[in-house]
Coordinates of C-alpha atoms in Angstrom, one line a residue:
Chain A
X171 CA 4.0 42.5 18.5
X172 CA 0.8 40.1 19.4
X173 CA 0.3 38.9 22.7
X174 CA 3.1 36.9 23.7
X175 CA 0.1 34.6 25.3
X176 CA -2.0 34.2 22.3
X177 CA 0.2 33.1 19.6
X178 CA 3.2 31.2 19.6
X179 CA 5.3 29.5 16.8
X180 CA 5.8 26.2 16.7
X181 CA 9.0 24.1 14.5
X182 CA 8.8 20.9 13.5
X183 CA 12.2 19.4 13.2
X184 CA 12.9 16.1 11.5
X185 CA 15.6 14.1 9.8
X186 CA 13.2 12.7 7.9
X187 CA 9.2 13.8 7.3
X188 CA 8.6 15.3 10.5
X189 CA 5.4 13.6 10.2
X190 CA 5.7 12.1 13.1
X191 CA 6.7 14.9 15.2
X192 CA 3.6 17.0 13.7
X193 CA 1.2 14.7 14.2
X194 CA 2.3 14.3 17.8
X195 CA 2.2 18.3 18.4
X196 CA -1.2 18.7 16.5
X197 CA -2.2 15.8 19.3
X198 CA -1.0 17.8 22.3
X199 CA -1.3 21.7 21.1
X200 CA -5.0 20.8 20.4
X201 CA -4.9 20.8 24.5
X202 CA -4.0 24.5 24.6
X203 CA -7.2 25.9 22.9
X204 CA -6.6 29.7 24.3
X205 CA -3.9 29.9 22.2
X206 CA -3.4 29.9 18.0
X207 CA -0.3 28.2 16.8
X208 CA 1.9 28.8 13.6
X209 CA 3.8 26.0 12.3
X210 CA 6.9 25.7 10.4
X211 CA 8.0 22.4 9.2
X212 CA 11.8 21.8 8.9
X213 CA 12.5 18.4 7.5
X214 CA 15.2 16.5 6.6
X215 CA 17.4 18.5 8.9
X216 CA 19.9 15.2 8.3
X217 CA 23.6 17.8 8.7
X218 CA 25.4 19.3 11.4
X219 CA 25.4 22.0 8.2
X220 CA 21.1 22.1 8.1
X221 CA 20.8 22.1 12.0
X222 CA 23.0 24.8 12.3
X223 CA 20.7 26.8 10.1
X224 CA 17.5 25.2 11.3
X225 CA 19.4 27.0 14.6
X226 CA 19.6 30.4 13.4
X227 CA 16.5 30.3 12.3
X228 CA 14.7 29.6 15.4
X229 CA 17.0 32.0 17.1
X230 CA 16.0 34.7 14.7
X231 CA 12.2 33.7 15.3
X232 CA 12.8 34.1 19.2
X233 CA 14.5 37.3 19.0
X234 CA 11.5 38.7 16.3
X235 CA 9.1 37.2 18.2
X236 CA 10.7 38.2 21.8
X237 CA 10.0 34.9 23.5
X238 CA 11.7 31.3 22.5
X239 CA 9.2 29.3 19.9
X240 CA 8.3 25.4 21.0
X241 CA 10.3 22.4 18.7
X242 CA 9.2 19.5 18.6
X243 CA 12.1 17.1 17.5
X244 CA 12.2 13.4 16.2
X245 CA 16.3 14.0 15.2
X246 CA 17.6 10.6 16.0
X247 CA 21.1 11.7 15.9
X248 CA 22.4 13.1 19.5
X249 CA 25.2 15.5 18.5
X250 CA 22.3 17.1 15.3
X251 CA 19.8 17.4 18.2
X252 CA 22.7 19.0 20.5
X253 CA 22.4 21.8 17.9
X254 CA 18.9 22.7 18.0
X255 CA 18.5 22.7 21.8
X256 CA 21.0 25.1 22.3
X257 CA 19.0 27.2 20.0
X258 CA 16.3 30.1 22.3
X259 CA 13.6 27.2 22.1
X260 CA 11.7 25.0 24.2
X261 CA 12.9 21.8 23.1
X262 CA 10.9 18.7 23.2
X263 CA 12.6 15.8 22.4
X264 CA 10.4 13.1 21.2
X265 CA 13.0 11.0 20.6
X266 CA 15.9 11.4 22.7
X267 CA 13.1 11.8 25.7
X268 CA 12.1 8.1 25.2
X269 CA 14.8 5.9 23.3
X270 CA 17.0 5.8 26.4
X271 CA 14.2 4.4 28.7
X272 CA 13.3 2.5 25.7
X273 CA 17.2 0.9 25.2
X274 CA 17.1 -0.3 29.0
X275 CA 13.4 -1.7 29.0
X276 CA 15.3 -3.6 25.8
X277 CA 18.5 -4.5 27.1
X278 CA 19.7 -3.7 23.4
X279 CA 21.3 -0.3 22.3
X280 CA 19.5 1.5 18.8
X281 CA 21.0 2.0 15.6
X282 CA 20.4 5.7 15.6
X283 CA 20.5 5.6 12.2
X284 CA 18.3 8.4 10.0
X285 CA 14.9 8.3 8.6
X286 CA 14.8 4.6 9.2
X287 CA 10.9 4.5 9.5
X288 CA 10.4 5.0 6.0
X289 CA 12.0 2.6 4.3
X290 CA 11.8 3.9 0.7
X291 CA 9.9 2.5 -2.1
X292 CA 11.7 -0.9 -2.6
X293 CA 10.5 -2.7 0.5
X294 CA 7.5 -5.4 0.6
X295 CA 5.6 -3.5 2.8
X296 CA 5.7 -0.6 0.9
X297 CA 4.4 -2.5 -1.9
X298 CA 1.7 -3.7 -0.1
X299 CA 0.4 -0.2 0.7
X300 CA 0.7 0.8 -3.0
X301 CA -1.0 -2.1 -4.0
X302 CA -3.6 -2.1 -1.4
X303 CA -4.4 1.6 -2.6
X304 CA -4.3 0.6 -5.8
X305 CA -6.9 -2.3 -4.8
X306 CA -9.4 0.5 -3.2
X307 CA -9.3 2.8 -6.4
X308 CA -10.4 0.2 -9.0
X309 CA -12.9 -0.7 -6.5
X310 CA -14.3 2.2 -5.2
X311 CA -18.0 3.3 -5.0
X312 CA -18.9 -0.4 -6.8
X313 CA -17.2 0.0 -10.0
X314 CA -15.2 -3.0 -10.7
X315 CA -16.6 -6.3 -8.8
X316 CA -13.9 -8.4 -10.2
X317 CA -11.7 -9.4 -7.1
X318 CA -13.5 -8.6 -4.5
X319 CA -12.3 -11.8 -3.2
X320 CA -9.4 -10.0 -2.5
X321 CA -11.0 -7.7 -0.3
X322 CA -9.8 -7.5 3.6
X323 CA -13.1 -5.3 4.2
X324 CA -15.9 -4.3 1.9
X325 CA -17.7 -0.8 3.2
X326 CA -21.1 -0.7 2.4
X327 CA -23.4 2.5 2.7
X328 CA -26.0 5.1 0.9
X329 CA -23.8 7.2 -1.9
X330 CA -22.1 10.1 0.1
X331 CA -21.8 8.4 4.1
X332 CA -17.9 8.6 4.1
X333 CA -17.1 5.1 2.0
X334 CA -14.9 6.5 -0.1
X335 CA -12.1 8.7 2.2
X336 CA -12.4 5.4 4.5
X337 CA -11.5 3.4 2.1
X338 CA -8.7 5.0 0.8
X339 CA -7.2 6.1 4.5
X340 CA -7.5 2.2 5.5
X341 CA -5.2 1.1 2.3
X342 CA -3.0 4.4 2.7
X343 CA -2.2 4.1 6.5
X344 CA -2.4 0.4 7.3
X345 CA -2.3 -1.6 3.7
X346 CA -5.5 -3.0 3.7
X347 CA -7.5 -3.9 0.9
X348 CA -10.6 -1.8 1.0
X349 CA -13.6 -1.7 -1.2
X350 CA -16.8 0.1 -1.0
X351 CA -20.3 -0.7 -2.6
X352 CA -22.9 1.8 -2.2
X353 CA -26.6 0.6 -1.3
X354 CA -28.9 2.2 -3.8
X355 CA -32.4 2.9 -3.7
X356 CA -33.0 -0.6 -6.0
X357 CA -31.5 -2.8 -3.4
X358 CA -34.0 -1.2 -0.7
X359 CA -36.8 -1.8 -3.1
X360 CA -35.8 -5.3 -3.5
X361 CA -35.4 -5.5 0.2
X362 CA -31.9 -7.1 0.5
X363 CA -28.4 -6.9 -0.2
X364 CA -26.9 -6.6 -4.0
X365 CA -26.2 -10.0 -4.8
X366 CA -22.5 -9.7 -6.1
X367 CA -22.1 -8.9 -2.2
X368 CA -24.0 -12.5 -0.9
X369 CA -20.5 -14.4 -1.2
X370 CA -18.7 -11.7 0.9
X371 CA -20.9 -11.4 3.4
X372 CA -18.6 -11.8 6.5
X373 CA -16.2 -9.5 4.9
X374 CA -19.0 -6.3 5.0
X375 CA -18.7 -3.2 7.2
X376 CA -21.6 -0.7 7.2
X377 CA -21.2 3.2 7.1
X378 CA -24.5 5.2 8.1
X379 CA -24.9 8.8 8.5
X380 CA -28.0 10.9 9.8
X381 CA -30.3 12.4 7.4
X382 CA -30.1 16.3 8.2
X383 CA -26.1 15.8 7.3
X384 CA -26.4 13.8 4.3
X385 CA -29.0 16.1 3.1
X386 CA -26.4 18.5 3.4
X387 CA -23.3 16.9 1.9
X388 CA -25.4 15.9 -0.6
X389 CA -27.0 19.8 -1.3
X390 CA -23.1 20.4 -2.2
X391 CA -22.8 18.2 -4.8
X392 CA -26.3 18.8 -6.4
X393 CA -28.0 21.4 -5.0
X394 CA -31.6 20.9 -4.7
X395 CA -31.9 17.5 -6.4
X396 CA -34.3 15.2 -5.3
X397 CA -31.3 13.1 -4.4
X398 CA -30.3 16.0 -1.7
X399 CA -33.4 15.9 -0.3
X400 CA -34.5 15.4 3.1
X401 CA -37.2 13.1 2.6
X402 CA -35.2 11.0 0.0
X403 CA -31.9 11.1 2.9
X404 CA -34.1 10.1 5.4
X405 CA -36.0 7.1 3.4
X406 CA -32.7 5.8 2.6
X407 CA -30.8 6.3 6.0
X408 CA -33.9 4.2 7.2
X409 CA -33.7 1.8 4.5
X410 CA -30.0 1.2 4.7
X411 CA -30.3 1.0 8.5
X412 CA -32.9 -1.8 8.0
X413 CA -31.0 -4.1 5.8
X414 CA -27.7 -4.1 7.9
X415 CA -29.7 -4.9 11.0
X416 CA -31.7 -7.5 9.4
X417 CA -28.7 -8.7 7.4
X418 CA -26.3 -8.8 10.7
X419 CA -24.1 -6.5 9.1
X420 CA -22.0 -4.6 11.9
X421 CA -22.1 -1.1 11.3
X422 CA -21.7 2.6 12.6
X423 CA -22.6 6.1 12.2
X424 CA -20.0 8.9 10.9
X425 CA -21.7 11.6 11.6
X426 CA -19.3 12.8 13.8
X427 CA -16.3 10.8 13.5
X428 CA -13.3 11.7 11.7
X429 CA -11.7 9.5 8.7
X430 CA -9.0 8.1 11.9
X431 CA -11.9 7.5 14.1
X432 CA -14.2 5.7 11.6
X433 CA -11.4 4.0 10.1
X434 CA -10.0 2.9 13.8
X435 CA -13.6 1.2 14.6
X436 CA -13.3 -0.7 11.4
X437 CA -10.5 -2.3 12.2
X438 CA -11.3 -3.4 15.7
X439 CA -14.6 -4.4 14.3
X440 CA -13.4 -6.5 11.3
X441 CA -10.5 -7.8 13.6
X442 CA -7.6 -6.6 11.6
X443 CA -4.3 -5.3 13.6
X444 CA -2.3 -4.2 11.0
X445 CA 1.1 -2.2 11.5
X446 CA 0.8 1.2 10.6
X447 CA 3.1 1.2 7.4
Chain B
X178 CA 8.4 -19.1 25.4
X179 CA 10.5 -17.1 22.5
X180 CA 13.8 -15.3 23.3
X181 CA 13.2 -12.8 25.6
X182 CA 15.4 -10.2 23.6
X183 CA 14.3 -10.9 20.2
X184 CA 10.4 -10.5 20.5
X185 CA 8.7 -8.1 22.3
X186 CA 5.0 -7.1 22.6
X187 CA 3.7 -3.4 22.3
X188 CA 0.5 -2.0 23.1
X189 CA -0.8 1.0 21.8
X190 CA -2.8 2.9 24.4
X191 CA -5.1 6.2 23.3
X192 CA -8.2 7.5 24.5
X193 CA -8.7 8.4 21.0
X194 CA -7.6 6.7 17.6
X195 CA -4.3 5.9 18.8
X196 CA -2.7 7.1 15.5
X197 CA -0.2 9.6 17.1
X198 CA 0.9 6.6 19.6
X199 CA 1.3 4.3 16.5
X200 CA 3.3 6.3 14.2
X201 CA 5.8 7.2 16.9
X202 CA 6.1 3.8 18.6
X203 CA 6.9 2.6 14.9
X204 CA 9.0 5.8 14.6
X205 CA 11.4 5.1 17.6
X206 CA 11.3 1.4 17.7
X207 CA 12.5 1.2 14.1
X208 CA 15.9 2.0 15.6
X209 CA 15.8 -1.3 17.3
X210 CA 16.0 -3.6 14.2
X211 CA 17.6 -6.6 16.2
X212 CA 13.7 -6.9 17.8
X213 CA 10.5 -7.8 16.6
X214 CA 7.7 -6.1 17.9
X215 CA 3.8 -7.2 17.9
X216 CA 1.5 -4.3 18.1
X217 CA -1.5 -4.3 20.2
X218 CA -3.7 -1.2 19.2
X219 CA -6.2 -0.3 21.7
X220 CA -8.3 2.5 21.5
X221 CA -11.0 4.8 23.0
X222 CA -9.9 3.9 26.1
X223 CA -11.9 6.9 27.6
X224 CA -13.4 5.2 30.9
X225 CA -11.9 4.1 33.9
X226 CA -13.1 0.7 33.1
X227 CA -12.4 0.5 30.1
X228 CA -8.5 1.1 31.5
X229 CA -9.0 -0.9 33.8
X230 CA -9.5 -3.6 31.6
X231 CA -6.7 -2.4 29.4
X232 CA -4.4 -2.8 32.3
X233 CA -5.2 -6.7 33.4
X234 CA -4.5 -7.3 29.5
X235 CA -1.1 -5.8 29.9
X236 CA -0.7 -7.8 33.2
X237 CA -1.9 -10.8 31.5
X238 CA 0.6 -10.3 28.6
X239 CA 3.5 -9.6 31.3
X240 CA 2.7 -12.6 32.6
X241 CA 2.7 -15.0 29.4
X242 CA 5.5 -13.9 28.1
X243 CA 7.4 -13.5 31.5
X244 CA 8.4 -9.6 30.8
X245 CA 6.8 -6.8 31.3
X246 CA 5.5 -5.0 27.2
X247 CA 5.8 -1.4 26.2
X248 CA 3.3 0.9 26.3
X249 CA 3.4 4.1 24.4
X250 CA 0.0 6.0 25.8
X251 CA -1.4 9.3 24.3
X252 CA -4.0 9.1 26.9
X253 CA -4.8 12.3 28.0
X254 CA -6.8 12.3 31.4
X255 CA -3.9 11.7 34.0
X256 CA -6.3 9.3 36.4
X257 CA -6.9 7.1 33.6
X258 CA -3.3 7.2 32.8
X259 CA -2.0 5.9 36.1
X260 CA -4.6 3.1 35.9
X261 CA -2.2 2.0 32.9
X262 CA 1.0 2.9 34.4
X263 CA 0.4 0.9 37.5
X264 CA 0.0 -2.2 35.3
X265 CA 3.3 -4.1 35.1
X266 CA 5.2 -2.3 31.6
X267 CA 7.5 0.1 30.7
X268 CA 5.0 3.0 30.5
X269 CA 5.8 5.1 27.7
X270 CA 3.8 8.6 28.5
X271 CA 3.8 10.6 25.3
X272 CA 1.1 13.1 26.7
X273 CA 2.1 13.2 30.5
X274 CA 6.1 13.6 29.8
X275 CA 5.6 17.1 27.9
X276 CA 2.3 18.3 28.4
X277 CA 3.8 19.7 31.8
X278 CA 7.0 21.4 30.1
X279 CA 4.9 23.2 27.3
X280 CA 2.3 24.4 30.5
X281 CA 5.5 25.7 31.7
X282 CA 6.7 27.4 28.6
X283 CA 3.0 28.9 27.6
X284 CA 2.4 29.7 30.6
X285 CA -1.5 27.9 30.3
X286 CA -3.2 25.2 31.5
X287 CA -4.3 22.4 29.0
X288 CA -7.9 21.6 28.8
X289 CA -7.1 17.7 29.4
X290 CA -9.7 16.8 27.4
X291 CA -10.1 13.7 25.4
X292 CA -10.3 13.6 21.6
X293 CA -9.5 17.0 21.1
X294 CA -7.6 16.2 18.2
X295 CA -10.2 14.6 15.8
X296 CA -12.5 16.9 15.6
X297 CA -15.1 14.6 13.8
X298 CA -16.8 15.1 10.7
X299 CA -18.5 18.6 11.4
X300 CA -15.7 21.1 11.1
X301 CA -14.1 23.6 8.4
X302 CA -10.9 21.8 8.6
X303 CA -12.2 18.5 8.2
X304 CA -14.5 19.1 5.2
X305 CA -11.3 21.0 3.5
X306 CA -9.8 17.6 3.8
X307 CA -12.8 15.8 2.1
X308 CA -13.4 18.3 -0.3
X309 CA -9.7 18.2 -0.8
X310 CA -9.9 14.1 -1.2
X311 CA -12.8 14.0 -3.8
X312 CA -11.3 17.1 -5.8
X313 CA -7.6 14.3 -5.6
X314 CA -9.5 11.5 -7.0
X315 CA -12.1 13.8 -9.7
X316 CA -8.6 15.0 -11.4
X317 CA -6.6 11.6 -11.0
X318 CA -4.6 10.6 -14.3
X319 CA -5.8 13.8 -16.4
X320 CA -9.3 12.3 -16.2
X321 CA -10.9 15.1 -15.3
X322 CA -9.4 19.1 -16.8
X323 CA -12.9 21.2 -15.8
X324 CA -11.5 22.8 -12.3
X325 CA -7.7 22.3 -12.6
X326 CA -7.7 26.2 -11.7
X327 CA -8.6 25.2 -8.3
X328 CA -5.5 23.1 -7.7
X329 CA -2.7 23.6 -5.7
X330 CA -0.2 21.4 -7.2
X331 CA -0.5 19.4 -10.2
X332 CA 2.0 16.8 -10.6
X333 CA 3.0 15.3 -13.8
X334 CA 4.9 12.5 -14.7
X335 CA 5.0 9.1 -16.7
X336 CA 2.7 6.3 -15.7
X337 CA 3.1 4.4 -12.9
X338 CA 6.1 7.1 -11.2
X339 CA 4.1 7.6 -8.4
X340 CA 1.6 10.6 -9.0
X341 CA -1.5 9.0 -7.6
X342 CA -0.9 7.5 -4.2
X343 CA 1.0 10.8 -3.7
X344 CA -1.6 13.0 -5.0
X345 CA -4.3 11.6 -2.6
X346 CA -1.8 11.6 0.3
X347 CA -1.8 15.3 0.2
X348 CA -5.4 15.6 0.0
X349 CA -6.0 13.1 3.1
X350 CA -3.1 14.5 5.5
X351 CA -2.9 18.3 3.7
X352 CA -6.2 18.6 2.9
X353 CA -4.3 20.0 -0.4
X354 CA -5.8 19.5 -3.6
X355 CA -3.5 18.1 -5.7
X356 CA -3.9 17.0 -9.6
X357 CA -2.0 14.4 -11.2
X358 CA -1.4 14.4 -15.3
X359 CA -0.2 12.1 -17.3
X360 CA 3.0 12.7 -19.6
X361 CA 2.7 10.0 -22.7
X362 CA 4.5 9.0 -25.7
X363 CA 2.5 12.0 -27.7
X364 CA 3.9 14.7 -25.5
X365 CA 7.3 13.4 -26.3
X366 CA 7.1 13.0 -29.9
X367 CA 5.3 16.9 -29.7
X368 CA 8.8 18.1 -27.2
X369 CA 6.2 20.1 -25.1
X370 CA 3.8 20.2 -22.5
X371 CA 0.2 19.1 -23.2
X372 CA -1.4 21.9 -24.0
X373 CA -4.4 21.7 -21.3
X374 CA -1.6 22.3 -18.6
X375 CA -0.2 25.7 -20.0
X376 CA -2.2 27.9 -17.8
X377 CA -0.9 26.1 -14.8
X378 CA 2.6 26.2 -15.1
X379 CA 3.6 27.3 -11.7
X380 CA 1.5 24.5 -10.2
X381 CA 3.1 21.5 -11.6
X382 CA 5.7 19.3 -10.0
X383 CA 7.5 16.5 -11.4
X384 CA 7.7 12.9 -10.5
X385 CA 10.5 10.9 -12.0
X386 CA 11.6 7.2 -11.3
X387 CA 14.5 5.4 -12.5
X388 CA 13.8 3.0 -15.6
X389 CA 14.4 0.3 -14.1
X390 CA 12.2 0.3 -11.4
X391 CA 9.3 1.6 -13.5
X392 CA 9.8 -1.7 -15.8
X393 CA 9.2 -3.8 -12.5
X394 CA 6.4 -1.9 -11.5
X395 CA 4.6 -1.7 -15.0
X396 CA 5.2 -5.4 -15.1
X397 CA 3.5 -6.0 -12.3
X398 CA 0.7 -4.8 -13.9
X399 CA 0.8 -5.8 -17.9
X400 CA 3.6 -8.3 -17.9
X401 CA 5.4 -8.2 -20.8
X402 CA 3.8 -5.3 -22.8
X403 CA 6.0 -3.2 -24.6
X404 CA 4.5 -0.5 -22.3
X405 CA 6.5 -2.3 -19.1
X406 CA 9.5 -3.2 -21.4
X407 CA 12.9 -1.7 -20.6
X408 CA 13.4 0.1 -23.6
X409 CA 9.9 1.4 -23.1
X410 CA 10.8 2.6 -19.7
X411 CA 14.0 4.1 -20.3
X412 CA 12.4 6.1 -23.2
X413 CA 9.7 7.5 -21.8
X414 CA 11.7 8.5 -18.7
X415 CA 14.5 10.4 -20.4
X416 CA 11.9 11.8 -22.5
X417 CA 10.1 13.4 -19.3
X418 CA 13.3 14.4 -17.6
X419 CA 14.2 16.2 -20.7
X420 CA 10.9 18.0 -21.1
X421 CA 10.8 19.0 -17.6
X422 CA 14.2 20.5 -17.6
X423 CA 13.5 22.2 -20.5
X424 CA 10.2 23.8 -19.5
X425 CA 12.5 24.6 -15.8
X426 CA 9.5 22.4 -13.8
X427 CA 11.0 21.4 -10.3
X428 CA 11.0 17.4 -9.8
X429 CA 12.0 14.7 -7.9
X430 CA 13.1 11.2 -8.4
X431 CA 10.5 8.7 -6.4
X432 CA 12.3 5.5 -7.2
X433 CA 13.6 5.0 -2.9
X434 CA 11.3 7.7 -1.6
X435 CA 8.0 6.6 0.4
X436 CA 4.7 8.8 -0.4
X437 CA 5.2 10.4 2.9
X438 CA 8.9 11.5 1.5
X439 CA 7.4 12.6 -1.9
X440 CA 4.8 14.4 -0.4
X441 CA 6.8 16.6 1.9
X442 CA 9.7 17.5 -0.1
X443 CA 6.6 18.4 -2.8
X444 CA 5.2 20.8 0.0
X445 CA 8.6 22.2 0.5
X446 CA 9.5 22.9 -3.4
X447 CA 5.6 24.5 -3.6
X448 CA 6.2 26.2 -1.1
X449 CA 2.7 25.2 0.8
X450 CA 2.9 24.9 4.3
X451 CA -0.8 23.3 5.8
X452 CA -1.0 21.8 8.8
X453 CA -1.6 17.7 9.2
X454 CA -5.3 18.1 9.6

């Protein structure tokens, strides 16, 4: 048996994704680094019948496992929850935990009705997400310049600094209308921005990244090109740094920041506030 | 000032991106449908000052609107917390409220340190999830068959059911890499698979949509083309359908599902069980 300290299961258990509840226990596990954590998702756990299983087999994952495995819950439905916390399990209940202190802060009772936060492929909203990713695609890396007017943010940046993955996360997650335009070793010649960019000027973003890590993203793709090169990353860091400074372009590095990070500090410095779908 | 009960303001405090806040504030408060909500997201609130400042916002808005807003935090330091929940809100503590239970049930102390979840853009996991992205978009649409042994899924489907934005959400949140192939008129007319995809057979999953729907959406795009016509639709549909029931592919119907819907129950059916990054 491993030590009963060192690695624990961990159940997911949704009436809908379970998205939700996993990204909320990746959030607070990541606090409890001593420790390696298996997960199994259960979603759509929407039946007295499914909980009851979902029951068993957590139970049988306590008794295997000797000590009672962590769920995280967003069930919606009291009597399904009722189910899974009598299982051998620490139950946290993400949503039963807050909706009550929620309902009185409100002064209005919830529908507790199922998988309401995904509302299906029919609504507007949704629409707007698929159109928004459709938006980034046909203008990713440059390609298409028709429409840019469109655009809620155009990311500039040297060819591998983290346009594209931003891009397509901003339209993904929060419906916006993303392009990216990479800054090429002509415009640095030239000394200034491309000019299909001059009429979107207030709409640009800047991504930068330093040198020793695009060398190396770049050695991945095409391994000891001149285009991987040090001396090249470095010249064109510089060079793209230059511009956005002497352009006013607001920018920042990603060396270090995740897709959610980078794509966070866009939108605070652009000004958007979208919903989250 | 509007109607205390039917407008409320909610801020999104995280010392981090805020995303795990977001998705579960939307989560819960979509059970309160006779309310609209305004989101306030603010991040990288990771100083005392900055708090600080977070809190005389909240106060401000308290004030304004003559009730005291939600707050869902994620904030993870609990002096920086209590600057927040000292503000006048209903102080909604995702990290605080079970951070204590799981110490309890692992019998550890959590680090309490801030940003642990995003690990930035220097780790395994994260350049999985990039590698994962760029291998999505190189094999969108069939575009790309060099590699397609290095997928773990590869859906098919007609156009426009759905394949893309679901194929890069796994890639983004799954780091999976995940294919997407189109099924066209010629496959249907041949009554089997396209022959490129023969190898992979246990990889693919199906998309379907309901005729109907995949007129509008085709529409949308080439109005009145035979391609988005009715006839067209219902056609090509039925066509798939039969071709993947005969070749005993599992699939799914995306017409009401979100991409976060498609994309778990086509983790489920594959049997792939990765963690959200």
């Amino acid at each position: 048996m491993a030590d009963p300290l060192m690695q624990r299961t961990v159940f997911i258990v949704s009436d809908s994704t379970g998205i939700t509840a996993e990204t909320f226990s990746h959030s607070v596990l990541s606090q409890f680094e001593q420790i390696e954590f298996e997960q199994i998702r259960m979603p759509f756990i929407d039946s007295a019948r499914k909980a009851s299983e979902a029951a068993q087999r957590i139970n049988r994952c306590a008794e295997e496992q000797n000590q009672p495995p962590l769920v995280f819950s967003t069930l919606v439905d009291p009597d399904i929850a009722l189910l899974i916390r009598q299982a051998n399990c620490t139950f946290l209940d993400l949503f039963g935990t807050f909706v009550q202190h929620i309902e009185t802060a409100l002064g209005v009772k919830p529908s507790h009705s199922i998988g309401r936060s995904h509302m299906g492929g029919l609504s507007k909203q949704y629409n707007n997400r698929i159109e928004a990713i459709n938006f980034s695609l046909a203008h990713d890396d440059g390609q298409f310049v028709h429409g840019l007017e469109q655009a809620d943010v155009i990311l500039i940046g040297v060819s591998r600094c983290g346009k594209t993955p931003t891009s397509l996360y901003l339209a993904m997650q929060y419906a916006i209308k993303a392009a990216n335009f990479p800054l090429i070793p002509e415009d640095f010649d030239r000394g200034s921005l491309p000019a299909t960019l001059a009429p979107f000027r207030r709409k640009l973003f800047g991504l930068s990244i330093q040198a020793t890590r695009l060398a190396e993203v770049r050695n991945e793709r095409r391994p000891n090109s001149q285009y991987a090169s040090l001396k090249q990353c470095r010249h064109e860091v510089a060079s793209a740094e230059r511009l956005m400074r002497m352009e006013g372009i607001p920018w920042l590095s990603t060396t270090t920041k995740s897709i959610e990070e980078i794509s966070t500090k866009v939108l605070e410095e652009v000004g958007l506030n979208r919903r989250a779908y």
